[in-house]
CSV table of N, CA, C and O in Angstrom, one decimal:
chain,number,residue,atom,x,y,z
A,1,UNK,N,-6.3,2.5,2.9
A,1,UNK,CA,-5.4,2.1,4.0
A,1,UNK,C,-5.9,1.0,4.8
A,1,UNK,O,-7.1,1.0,5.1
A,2,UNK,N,-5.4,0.3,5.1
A,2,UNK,CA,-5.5,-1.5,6.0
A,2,UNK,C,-5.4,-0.9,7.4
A,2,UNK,O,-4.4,-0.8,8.0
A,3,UNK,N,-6.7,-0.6,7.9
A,3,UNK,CA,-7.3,-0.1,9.2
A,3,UNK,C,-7.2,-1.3,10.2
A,3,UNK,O,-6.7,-1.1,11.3
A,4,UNK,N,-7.5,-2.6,9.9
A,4,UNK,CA,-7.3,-3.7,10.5
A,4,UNK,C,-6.0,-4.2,11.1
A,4,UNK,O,-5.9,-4.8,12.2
A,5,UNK,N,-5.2,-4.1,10.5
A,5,UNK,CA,-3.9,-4.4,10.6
A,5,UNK,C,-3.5,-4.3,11.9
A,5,UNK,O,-4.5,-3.6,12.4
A,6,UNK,N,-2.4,-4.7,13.0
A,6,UNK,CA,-2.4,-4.8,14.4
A,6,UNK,C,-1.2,-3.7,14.3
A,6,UNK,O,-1.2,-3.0,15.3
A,7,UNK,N,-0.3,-3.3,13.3
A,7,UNK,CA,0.5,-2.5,13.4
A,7,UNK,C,-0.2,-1.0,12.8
A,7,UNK,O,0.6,-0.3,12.2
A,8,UNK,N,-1.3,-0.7,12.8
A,8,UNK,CA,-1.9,0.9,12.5
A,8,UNK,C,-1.7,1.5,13.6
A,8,UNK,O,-1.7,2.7,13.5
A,9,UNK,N,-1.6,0.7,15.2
A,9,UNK,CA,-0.9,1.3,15.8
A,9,UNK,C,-0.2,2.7,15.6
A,9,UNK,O,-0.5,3.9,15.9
A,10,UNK,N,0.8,2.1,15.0
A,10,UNK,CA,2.1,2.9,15.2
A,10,UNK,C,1.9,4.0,14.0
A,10,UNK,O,2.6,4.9,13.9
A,11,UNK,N,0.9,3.8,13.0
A,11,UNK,CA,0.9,4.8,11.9
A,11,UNK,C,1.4,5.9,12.2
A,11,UNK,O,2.6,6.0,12.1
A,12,UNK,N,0.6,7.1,12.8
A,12,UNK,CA,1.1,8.4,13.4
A,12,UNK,C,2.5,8.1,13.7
A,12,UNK,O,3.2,8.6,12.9
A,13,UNK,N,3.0,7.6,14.5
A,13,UNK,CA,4.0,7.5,14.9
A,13,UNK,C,5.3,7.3,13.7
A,13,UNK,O,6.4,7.7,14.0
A,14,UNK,N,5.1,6.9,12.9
A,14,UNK,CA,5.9,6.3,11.9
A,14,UNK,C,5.5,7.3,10.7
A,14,UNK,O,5.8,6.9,9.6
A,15,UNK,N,5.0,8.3,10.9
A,15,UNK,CA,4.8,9.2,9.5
A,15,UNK,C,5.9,9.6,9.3
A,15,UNK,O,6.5,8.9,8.5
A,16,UNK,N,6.5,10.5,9.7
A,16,UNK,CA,7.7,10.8,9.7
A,16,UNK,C,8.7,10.0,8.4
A,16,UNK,O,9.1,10.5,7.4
A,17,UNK,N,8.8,8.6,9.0
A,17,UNK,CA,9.6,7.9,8.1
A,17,UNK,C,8.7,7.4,6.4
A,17,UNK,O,9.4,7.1,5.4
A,18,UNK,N,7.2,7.2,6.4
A,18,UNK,CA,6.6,7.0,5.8
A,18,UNK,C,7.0,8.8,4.6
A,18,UNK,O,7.0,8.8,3.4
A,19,UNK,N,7.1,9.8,5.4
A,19,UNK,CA,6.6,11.0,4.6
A,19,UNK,C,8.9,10.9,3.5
A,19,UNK,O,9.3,11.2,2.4
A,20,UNK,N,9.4,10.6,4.5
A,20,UNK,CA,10.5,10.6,4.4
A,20,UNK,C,10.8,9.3,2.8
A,20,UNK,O,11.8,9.4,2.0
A,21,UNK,N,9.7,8.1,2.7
A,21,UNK,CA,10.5,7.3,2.0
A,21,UNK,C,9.6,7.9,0.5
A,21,UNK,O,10.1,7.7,-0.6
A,22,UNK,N,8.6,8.5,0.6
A,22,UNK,CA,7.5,9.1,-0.2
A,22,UNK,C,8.3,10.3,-1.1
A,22,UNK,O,8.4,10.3,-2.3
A,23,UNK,N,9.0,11.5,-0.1
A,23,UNK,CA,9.8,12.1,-1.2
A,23,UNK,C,10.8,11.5,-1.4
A,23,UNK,O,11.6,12.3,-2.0
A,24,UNK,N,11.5,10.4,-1.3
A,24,UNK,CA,12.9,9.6,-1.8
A,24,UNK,C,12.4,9.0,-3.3
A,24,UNK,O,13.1,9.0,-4.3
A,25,UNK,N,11.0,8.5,-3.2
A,25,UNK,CA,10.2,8.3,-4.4
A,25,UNK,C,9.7,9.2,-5.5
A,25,UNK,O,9.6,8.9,-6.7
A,26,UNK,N,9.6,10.4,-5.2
A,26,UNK,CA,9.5,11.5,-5.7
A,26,UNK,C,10.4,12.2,-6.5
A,26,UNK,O,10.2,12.8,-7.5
A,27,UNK,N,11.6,12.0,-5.7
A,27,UNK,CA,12.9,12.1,-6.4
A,27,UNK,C,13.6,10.8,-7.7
A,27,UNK,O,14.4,10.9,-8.7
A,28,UNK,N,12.8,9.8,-7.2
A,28,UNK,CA,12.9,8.8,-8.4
A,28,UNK,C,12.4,9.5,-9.2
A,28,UNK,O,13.2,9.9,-10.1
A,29,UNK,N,11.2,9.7,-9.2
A,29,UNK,CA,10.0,10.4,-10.8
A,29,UNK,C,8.5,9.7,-10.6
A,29,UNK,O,7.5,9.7,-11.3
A,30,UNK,N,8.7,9.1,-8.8
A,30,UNK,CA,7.3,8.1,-8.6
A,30,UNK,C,6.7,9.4,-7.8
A,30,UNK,O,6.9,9.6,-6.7
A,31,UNK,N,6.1,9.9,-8.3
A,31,UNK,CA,5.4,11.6,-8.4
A,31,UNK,C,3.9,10.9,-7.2
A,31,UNK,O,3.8,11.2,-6.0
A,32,UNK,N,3.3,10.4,-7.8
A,32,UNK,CA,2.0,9.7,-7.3
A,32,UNK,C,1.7,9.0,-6.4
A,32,UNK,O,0.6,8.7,-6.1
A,33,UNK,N,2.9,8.4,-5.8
A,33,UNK,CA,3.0,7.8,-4.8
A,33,UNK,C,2.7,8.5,-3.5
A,33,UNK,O,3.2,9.5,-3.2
A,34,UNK,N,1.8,7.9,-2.6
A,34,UNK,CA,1.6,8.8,-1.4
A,34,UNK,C,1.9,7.5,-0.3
A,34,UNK,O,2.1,6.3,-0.5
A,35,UNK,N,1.9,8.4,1.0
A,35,UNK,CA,2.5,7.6,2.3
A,35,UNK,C,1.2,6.5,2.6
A,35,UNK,O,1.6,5.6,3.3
A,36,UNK,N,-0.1,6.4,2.4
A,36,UNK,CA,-0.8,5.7,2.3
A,36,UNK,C,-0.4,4.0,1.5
A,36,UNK,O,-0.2,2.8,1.7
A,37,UNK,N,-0.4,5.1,0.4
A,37,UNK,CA,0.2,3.8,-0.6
A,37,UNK,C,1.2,2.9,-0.1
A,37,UNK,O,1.0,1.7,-0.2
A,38,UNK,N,2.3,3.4,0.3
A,38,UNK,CA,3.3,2.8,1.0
A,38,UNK,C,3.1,2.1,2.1
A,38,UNK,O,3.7,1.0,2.1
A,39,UNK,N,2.4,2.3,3.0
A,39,UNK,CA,1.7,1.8,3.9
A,39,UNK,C,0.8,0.9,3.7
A,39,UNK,O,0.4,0.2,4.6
A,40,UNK,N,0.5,0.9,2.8
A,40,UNK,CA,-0.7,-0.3,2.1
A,40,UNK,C,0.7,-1.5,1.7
A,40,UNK,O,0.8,-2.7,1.8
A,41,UNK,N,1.5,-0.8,1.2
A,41,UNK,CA,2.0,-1.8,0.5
A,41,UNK,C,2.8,-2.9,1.7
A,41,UNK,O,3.0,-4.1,1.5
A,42,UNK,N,3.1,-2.2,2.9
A,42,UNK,CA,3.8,-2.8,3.7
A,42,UNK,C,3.1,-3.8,4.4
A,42,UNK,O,3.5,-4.9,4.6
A,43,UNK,N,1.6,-3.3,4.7
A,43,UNK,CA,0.6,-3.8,5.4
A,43,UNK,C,0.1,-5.3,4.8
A,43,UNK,O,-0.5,-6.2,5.5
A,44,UNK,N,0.4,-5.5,3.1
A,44,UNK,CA,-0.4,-6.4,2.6
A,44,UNK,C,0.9,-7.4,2.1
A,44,UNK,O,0.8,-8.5,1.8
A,45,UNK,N,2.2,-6.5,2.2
A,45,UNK,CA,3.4,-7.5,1.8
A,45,UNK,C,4.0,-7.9,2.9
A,45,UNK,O,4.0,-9.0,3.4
A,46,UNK,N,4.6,-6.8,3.2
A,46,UNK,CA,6.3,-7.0,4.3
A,46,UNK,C,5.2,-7.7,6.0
A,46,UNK,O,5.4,-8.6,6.8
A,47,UNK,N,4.5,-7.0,5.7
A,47,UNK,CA,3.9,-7.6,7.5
A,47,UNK,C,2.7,-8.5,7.5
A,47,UNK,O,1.7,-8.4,8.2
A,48,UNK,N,2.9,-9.3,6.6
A,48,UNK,CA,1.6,-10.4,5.9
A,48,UNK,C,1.4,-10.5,7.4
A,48,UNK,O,0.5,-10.1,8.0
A,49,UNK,N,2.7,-11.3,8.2
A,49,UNK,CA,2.2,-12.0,9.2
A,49,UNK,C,3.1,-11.1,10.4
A,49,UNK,O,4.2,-10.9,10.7
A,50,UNK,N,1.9,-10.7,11.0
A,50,UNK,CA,2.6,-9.4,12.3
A,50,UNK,C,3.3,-10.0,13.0
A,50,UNK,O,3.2,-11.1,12.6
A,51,UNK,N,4.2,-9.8,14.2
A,51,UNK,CA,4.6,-9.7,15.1
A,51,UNK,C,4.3,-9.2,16.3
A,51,UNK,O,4.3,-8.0,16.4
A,52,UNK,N,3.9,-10.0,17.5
A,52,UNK,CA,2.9,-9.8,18.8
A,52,UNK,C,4.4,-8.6,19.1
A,52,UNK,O,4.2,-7.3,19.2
A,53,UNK,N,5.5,-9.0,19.2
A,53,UNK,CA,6.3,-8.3,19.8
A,53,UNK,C,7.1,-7.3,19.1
A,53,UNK,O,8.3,-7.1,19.4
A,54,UNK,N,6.4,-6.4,17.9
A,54,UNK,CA,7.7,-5.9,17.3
A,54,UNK,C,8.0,-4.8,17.7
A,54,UNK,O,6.9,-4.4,18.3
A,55,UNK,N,8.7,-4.0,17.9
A,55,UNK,CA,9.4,-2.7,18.1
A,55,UNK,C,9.1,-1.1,17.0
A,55,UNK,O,8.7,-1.0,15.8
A,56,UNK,N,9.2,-0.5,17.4
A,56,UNK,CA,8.4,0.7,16.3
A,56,UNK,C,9.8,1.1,15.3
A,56,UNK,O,9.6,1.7,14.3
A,57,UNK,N,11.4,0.6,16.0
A,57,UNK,CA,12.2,1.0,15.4
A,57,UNK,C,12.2,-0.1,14.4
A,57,UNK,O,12.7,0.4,13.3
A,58,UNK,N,11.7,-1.5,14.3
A,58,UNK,CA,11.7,-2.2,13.2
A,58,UNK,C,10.8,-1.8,12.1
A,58,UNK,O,11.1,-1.8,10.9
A,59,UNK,N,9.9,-1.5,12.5
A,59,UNK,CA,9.0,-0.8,11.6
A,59,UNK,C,9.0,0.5,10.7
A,59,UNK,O,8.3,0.9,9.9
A,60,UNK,N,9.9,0.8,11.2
A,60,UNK,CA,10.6,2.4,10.4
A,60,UNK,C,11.5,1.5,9.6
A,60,UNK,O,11.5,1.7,8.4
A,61,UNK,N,12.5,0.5,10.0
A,61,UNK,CA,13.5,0.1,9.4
A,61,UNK,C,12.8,-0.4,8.2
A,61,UNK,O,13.5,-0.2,7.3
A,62,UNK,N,11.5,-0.9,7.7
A,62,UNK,CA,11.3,-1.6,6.8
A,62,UNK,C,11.2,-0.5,5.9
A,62,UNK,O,11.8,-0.2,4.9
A,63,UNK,N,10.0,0.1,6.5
A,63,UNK,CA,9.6,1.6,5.9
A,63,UNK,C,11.0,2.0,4.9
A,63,UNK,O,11.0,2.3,3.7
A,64,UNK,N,12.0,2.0,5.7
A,64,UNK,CA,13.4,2.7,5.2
A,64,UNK,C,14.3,1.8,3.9
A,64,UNK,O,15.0,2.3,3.1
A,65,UNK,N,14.0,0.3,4.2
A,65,UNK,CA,14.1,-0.5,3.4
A,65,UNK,C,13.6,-0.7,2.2
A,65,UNK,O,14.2,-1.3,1.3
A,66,UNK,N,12.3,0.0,2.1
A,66,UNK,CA,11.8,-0.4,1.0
A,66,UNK,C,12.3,0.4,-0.3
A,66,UNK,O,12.7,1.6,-0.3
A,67,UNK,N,12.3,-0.5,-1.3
A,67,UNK,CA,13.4,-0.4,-2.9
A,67,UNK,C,11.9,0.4,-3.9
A,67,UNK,O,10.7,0.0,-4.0
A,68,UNK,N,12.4,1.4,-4.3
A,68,UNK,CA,11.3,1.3,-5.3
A,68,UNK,C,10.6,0.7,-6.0
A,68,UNK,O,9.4,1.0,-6.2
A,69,UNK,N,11.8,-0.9,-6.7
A,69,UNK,CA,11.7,-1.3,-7.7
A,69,UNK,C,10.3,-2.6,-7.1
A,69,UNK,O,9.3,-2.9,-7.6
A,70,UNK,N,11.0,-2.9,-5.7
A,70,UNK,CA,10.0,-3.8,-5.1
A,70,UNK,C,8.7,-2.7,-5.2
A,70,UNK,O,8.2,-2.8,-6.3
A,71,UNK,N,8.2,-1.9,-4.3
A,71,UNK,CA,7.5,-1.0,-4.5
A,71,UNK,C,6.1,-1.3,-6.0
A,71,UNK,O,5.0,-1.7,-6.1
A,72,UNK,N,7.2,-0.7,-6.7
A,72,UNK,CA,6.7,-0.7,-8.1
A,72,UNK,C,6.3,-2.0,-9.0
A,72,UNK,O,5.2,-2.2,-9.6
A,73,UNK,N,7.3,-2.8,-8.7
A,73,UNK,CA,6.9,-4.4,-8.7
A,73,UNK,C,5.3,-4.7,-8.1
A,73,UNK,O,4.5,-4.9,-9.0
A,74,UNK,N,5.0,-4.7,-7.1
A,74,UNK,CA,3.4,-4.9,-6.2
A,74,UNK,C,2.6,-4.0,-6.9
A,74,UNK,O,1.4,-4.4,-7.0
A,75,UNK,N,2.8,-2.8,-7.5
A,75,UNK,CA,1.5,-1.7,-8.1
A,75,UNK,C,1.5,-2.3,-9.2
A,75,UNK,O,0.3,-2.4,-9.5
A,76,UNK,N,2.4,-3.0,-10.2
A,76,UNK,CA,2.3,-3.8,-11.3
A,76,UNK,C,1.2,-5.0,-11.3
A,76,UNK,O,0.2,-5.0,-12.1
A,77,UNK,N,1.5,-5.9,-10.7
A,77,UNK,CA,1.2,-6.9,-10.1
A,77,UNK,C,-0.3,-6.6,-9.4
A,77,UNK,O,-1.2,-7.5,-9.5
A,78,UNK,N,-0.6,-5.5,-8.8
A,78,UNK,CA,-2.2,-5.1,-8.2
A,78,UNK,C,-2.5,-4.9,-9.7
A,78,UNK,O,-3.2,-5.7,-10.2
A,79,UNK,N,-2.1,-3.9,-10.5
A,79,UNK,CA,-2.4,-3.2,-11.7
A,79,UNK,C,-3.3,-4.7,-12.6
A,79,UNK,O,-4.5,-4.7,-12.9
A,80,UNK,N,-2.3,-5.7,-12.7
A,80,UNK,CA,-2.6,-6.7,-13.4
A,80,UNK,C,-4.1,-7.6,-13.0
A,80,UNK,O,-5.1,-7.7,-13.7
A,81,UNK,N,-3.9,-8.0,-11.6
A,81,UNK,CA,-5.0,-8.3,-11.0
A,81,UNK,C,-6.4,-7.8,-11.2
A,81,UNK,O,-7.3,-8.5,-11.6
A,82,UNK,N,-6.4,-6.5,-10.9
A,82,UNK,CA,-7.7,-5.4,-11.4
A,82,UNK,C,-8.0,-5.8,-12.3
A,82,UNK,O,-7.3,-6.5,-13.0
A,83,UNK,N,-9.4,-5.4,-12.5
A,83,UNK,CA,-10.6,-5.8,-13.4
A,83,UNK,C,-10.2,-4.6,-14.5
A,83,UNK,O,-10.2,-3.4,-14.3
A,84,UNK,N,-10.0,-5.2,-15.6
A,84,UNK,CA,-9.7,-4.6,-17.1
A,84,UNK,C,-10.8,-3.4,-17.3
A,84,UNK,O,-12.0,-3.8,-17.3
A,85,UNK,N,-10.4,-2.0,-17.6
A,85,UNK,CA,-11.8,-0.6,-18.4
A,85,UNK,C,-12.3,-1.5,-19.1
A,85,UNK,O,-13.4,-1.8,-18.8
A,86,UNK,N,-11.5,-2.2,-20.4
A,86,UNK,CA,-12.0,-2.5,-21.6
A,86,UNK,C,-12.2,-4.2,-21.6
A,86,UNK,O,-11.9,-4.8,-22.6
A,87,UNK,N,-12.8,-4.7,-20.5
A,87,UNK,CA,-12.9,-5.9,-20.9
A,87,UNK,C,-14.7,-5.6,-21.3
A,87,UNK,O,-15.3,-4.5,-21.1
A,88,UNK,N,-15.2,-6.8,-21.7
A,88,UNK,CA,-16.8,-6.3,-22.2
A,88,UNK,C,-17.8,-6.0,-21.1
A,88,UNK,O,-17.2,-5.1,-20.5
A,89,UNK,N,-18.3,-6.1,-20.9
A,89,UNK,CA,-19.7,-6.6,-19.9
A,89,UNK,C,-20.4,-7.2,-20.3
A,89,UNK,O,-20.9,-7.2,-21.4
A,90,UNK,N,-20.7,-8.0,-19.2
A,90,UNK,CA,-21.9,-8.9,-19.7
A,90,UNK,C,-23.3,-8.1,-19.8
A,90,UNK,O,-23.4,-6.9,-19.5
A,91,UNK,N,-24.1,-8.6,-20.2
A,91,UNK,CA,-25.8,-8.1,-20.3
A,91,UNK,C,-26.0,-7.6,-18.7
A,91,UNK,O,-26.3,-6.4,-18.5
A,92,UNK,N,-26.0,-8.2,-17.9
A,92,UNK,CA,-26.3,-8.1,-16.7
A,92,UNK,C,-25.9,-6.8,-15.4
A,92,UNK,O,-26.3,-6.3,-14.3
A,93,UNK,N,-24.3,-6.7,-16.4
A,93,UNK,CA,-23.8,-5.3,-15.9
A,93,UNK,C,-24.0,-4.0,-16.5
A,93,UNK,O,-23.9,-2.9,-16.0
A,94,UNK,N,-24.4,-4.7,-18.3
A,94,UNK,CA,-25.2,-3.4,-18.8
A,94,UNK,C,-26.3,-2.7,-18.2
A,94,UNK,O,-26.5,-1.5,-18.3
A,95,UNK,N,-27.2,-3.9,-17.5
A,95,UNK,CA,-28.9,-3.7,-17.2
A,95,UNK,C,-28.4,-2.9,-16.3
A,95,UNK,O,-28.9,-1.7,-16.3
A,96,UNK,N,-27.2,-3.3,-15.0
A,96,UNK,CA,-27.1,-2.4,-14.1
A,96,UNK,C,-27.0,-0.5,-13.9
A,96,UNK,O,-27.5,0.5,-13.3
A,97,UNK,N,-25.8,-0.9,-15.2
A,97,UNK,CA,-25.6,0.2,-15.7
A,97,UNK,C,-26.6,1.6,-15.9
A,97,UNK,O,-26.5,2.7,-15.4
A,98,UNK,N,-27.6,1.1,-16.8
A,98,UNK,CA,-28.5,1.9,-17.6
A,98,UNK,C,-30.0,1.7,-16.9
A,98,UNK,O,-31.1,2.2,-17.2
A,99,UNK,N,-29.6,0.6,-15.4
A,99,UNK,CA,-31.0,0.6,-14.7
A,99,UNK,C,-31.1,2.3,-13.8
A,99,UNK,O,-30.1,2.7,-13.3
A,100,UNK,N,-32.2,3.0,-13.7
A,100,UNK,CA,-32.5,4.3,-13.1
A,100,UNK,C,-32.3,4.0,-11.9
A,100,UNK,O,-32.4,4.9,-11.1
């Protein structure tokens, strides 16, 4: 979770609607999704660039806005990003590896 963020604020405050868009996901079949995740997702997309002045009711609104498909779109897209199980290693991450 993005501890830094100027809107963690309001986290507590906003669980509620975070716990609320989590089982609406659940009921999709997005089983694994937790209110963290969601919150990450908002923290690193929707509120790239904060607002000195926002309101706690806008911040639920997004919370409430969010589409699964977008959602699922960004875990794709992190998914892709990430460093591959099966790409090789070099020598150097082997040594790490098998150093005691």
């Amino acid at each position: 979770m993005t501890q830094n963020h100027p809107y963690q604020r309001y986290y507590i405050k906003v669980k509620p609607a975070l716990k609320s868009k989590r089982e609406e996901f659940r009921m999709l079949g997005l089983h694994a999704v937790t209110e963290e995740d969601i919150w990450s997702y908002l923290t690193d997309k929707t509120w790239k660039r904060p607002q000195e002045t926002v309101r706690i009711h806008e911040i639920v609104a997004d919370i409430l806005a969010l589409s699964s498909s977008q959602f699922m779109t960004f875990q794709m897209i992190a998914a892709y990003k990430a460093p591959s199980l099966f790409e090789p290693l070099s020598s150097e991450e082997l040594k790490d590896l098998l150093r005691d």
